[in-house]
Amino acid sequence: KYPTDLTENQWQYIKKTLNLKDRKRKHPLILIWNALMYLIKTGCQWRMLPKNFPKWQLVYYYYIRWVEAGYFDLILEKLR
């Protein structure tokens, strides 16, 4: 657990905004978001994400998808 982890309310907002469906995944999307929040707050390099997060390549994949769809900045703005 990190201070940058999302609260349950923040996660529910993200799920609603992205219209995420609950489905079986190897890594829950909240874990991906927590990794992204860790990256943003600490400024660490992608490859230096702590090992308890999914591989950096997977986190980066979702980050790019959400940035290209225009969701990432919108969500960060709303979470502030």
PDB file of N, CA, C and O in Angstrom, residues 35-50 53 56:
ATOM      1  N   ALA A  35      -0.445   2.120  -9.997  1.00  0.00           N
ATOM      2  CA  ALA A  35       0.919   2.221 -10.539  1.00  0.00           C
ATOM      3  C   ALA A  35       1.100   3.561 -11.247  1.00  0.00           C
ATOM      4  O   ALA A  35       2.142   4.222 -11.093  1.00  0.00           O
ATOM      5  N   LEU A  36       0.098   3.978 -12.003  1.00  0.00           N
ATOM      6  CA  LEU A  36       0.186   5.269 -12.702  1.00  0.00           C
ATOM      7  C   LEU A  36       0.241   6.427 -11.710  1.00  0.00           C
ATOM      8  O   LEU A  36       1.017   7.375 -11.899  1.00  0.00           O
ATOM      9  N   MET A  37      -0.541   6.347 -10.658  1.00  0.00           N
ATOM     10  CA  MET A  37      -0.519   7.410  -9.653  1.00  0.00           C
ATOM     11  C   MET A  37       0.840   7.450  -8.948  1.00  0.00           C
ATOM     12  O   MET A  37       1.363   8.515  -8.657  1.00  0.00           O
ATOM     13  N   TYR A  38       1.420   6.283  -8.724  1.00  0.00           N
ATOM     14  CA  TYR A  38       2.754   6.204  -8.118  1.00  0.00           C
ATOM     15  C   TYR A  38       3.784   6.870  -9.033  1.00  0.00           C
ATOM     16  O   TYR A  38       4.610   7.658  -8.583  1.00  0.00           O
ATOM     17  N   LEU A  39       3.707   6.560 -10.320  1.00  0.00           N
ATOM     18  CA  LEU A  39       4.629   7.152 -11.299  1.00  0.00           C
ATOM     19  C   LEU A  39       4.511   8.676 -11.326  1.00  0.00           C
ATOM     20  O   LEU A  39       5.518   9.386 -11.336  1.00  0.00           O
ATOM     21  N   ILE A  40       3.289   9.153 -11.357  1.00  0.00           N
ATOM     22  CA  ILE A  40       3.057  10.595 -11.444  1.00  0.00           C
ATOM     23  C   ILE A  40       3.596  11.308 -10.207  1.00  0.00           C
ATOM     24  O   ILE A  40       4.277  12.321 -10.311  1.00  0.00           O
ATOM     25  N   LYS A  41       3.296  10.758  -9.040  1.00  0.00           N
ATOM     26  CA  LYS A  41       3.690  11.423  -7.794  1.00  0.00           C
ATOM     27  C   LYS A  41       5.194  11.341  -7.536  1.00  0.00           C
ATOM     28  O   LYS A  41       5.802  12.307  -7.101  1.00  0.00           O
ATOM     29  N   THR A  42       5.798  10.174  -7.813  1.00  0.00           N
ATOM     30  CA  THR A  42       7.215  10.006  -7.493  1.00  0.00           C
ATOM     31  C   THR A  42       8.132  10.442  -8.624  1.00  0.00           C
ATOM     32  O   THR A  42       9.298  10.743  -8.382  1.00  0.00           O
ATOM     33  N   GLY A  43       7.616  10.428  -9.851  1.00  0.00           N
ATOM     34  CA  GLY A  43       8.455  10.778 -10.988  1.00  0.00           C
ATOM     35  C   GLY A  43       9.473   9.696 -11.344  1.00  0.00           C
ATOM     36  O   GLY A  43      10.432   9.961 -12.053  1.00  0.00           O
ATOM     37  N   CYS A  44       9.240   8.486 -10.861  1.00  0.00           N
ATOM     38  CA  CYS A  44      10.202   7.411 -11.157  1.00  0.00           C
ATOM     39  C   CYS A  44      10.117   7.005 -12.628  1.00  0.00           C
ATOM     40  O   CYS A  44       9.156   7.330 -13.325  1.00  0.00           O
ATOM     41  N   GLN A  45      11.112   6.315 -13.083  1.00  0.00           N
ATOM     42  CA  GLN A  45      11.124   5.818 -14.457  1.00  0.00           C
ATOM     43  C   GLN A  45      10.194   4.613 -14.553  1.00  0.00           C
ATOM     44  O   GLN A  45       9.993   3.887 -13.584  1.00  0.00           O
ATOM     45  N   TRP A  46       9.655   4.402 -15.761  1.00  0.00           N
ATOM     46  CA  TRP A  46       8.741   3.273 -15.976  1.00  0.00           C
ATOM     47  C   TRP A  46       9.369   1.965 -15.500  1.00  0.00           C
ATOM     48  O   TRP A  46       8.734   1.176 -14.816  1.00  0.00           O
ATOM     49  N   ARG A  47      10.599   1.750 -15.865  1.00  0.00           N
ATOM     50  CA  ARG A  47      11.264   0.480 -15.558  1.00  0.00           C
ATOM     51  C   ARG A  47      11.572   0.318 -14.071  1.00  0.00           C
ATOM     52  O   ARG A  47      11.939  -0.762 -13.629  1.00  0.00           O
ATOM     53  N   MET A  48      11.404   1.389 -13.297  1.00  0.00           N
ATOM     54  CA  MET A  48      11.712   1.331 -11.865  1.00  0.00           C
ATOM     55  C   MET A  48      10.460   1.226 -11.003  1.00  0.00           C
ATOM     56  O   MET A  48      10.529   1.409  -9.791  1.00  0.00           O
ATOM     57  N   LEU A  49       9.324   0.900 -11.631  1.00  0.00           N
ATOM     58  CA  LEU A  49       8.115   0.677 -10.836  1.00  0.00           C
ATOM     59  C   LEU A  49       8.372  -0.446  -9.833  1.00  0.00           C
ATOM     60  O   LEU A  49       9.000  -1.441 -10.185  1.00  0.00           O
ATOM     61  N   PRO A  50       7.904  -0.301  -8.604  1.00  0.00           N
ATOM     62  CA  PRO A  50       8.084  -1.390  -7.631  1.00  0.00           C
ATOM     63  C   PRO A  50       7.503  -2.704  -8.156  1.00  0.00           C
ATOM     64  O   PRO A  50       6.536  -2.711  -8.919  1.00  0.00           O
ATOM     65  N   PHE A  53       3.685  -3.942  -8.396  1.00  0.00           N
ATOM     66  CA  PHE A  53       2.809  -3.496  -9.473  1.00  0.00           C
ATOM     67  C   PHE A  53       2.997  -4.431 -10.663  1.00  0.00           C
ATOM     68  O   PHE A  53       4.008  -5.135 -10.751  1.00  0.00           O
ATOM     69  N   TRP A  56       5.978  -2.963 -16.017  1.00  0.00           N
ATOM     70  CA  TRP A  56       5.858  -1.592 -16.505  1.00  0.00           C
ATOM     71  C   TRP A  56       5.282  -1.545 -17.917  1.00  0.00           C
ATOM     72  O   TRP A  56       4.564  -0.615 -18.270  1.00  0.00           O
TER      73      TRP A  56
END
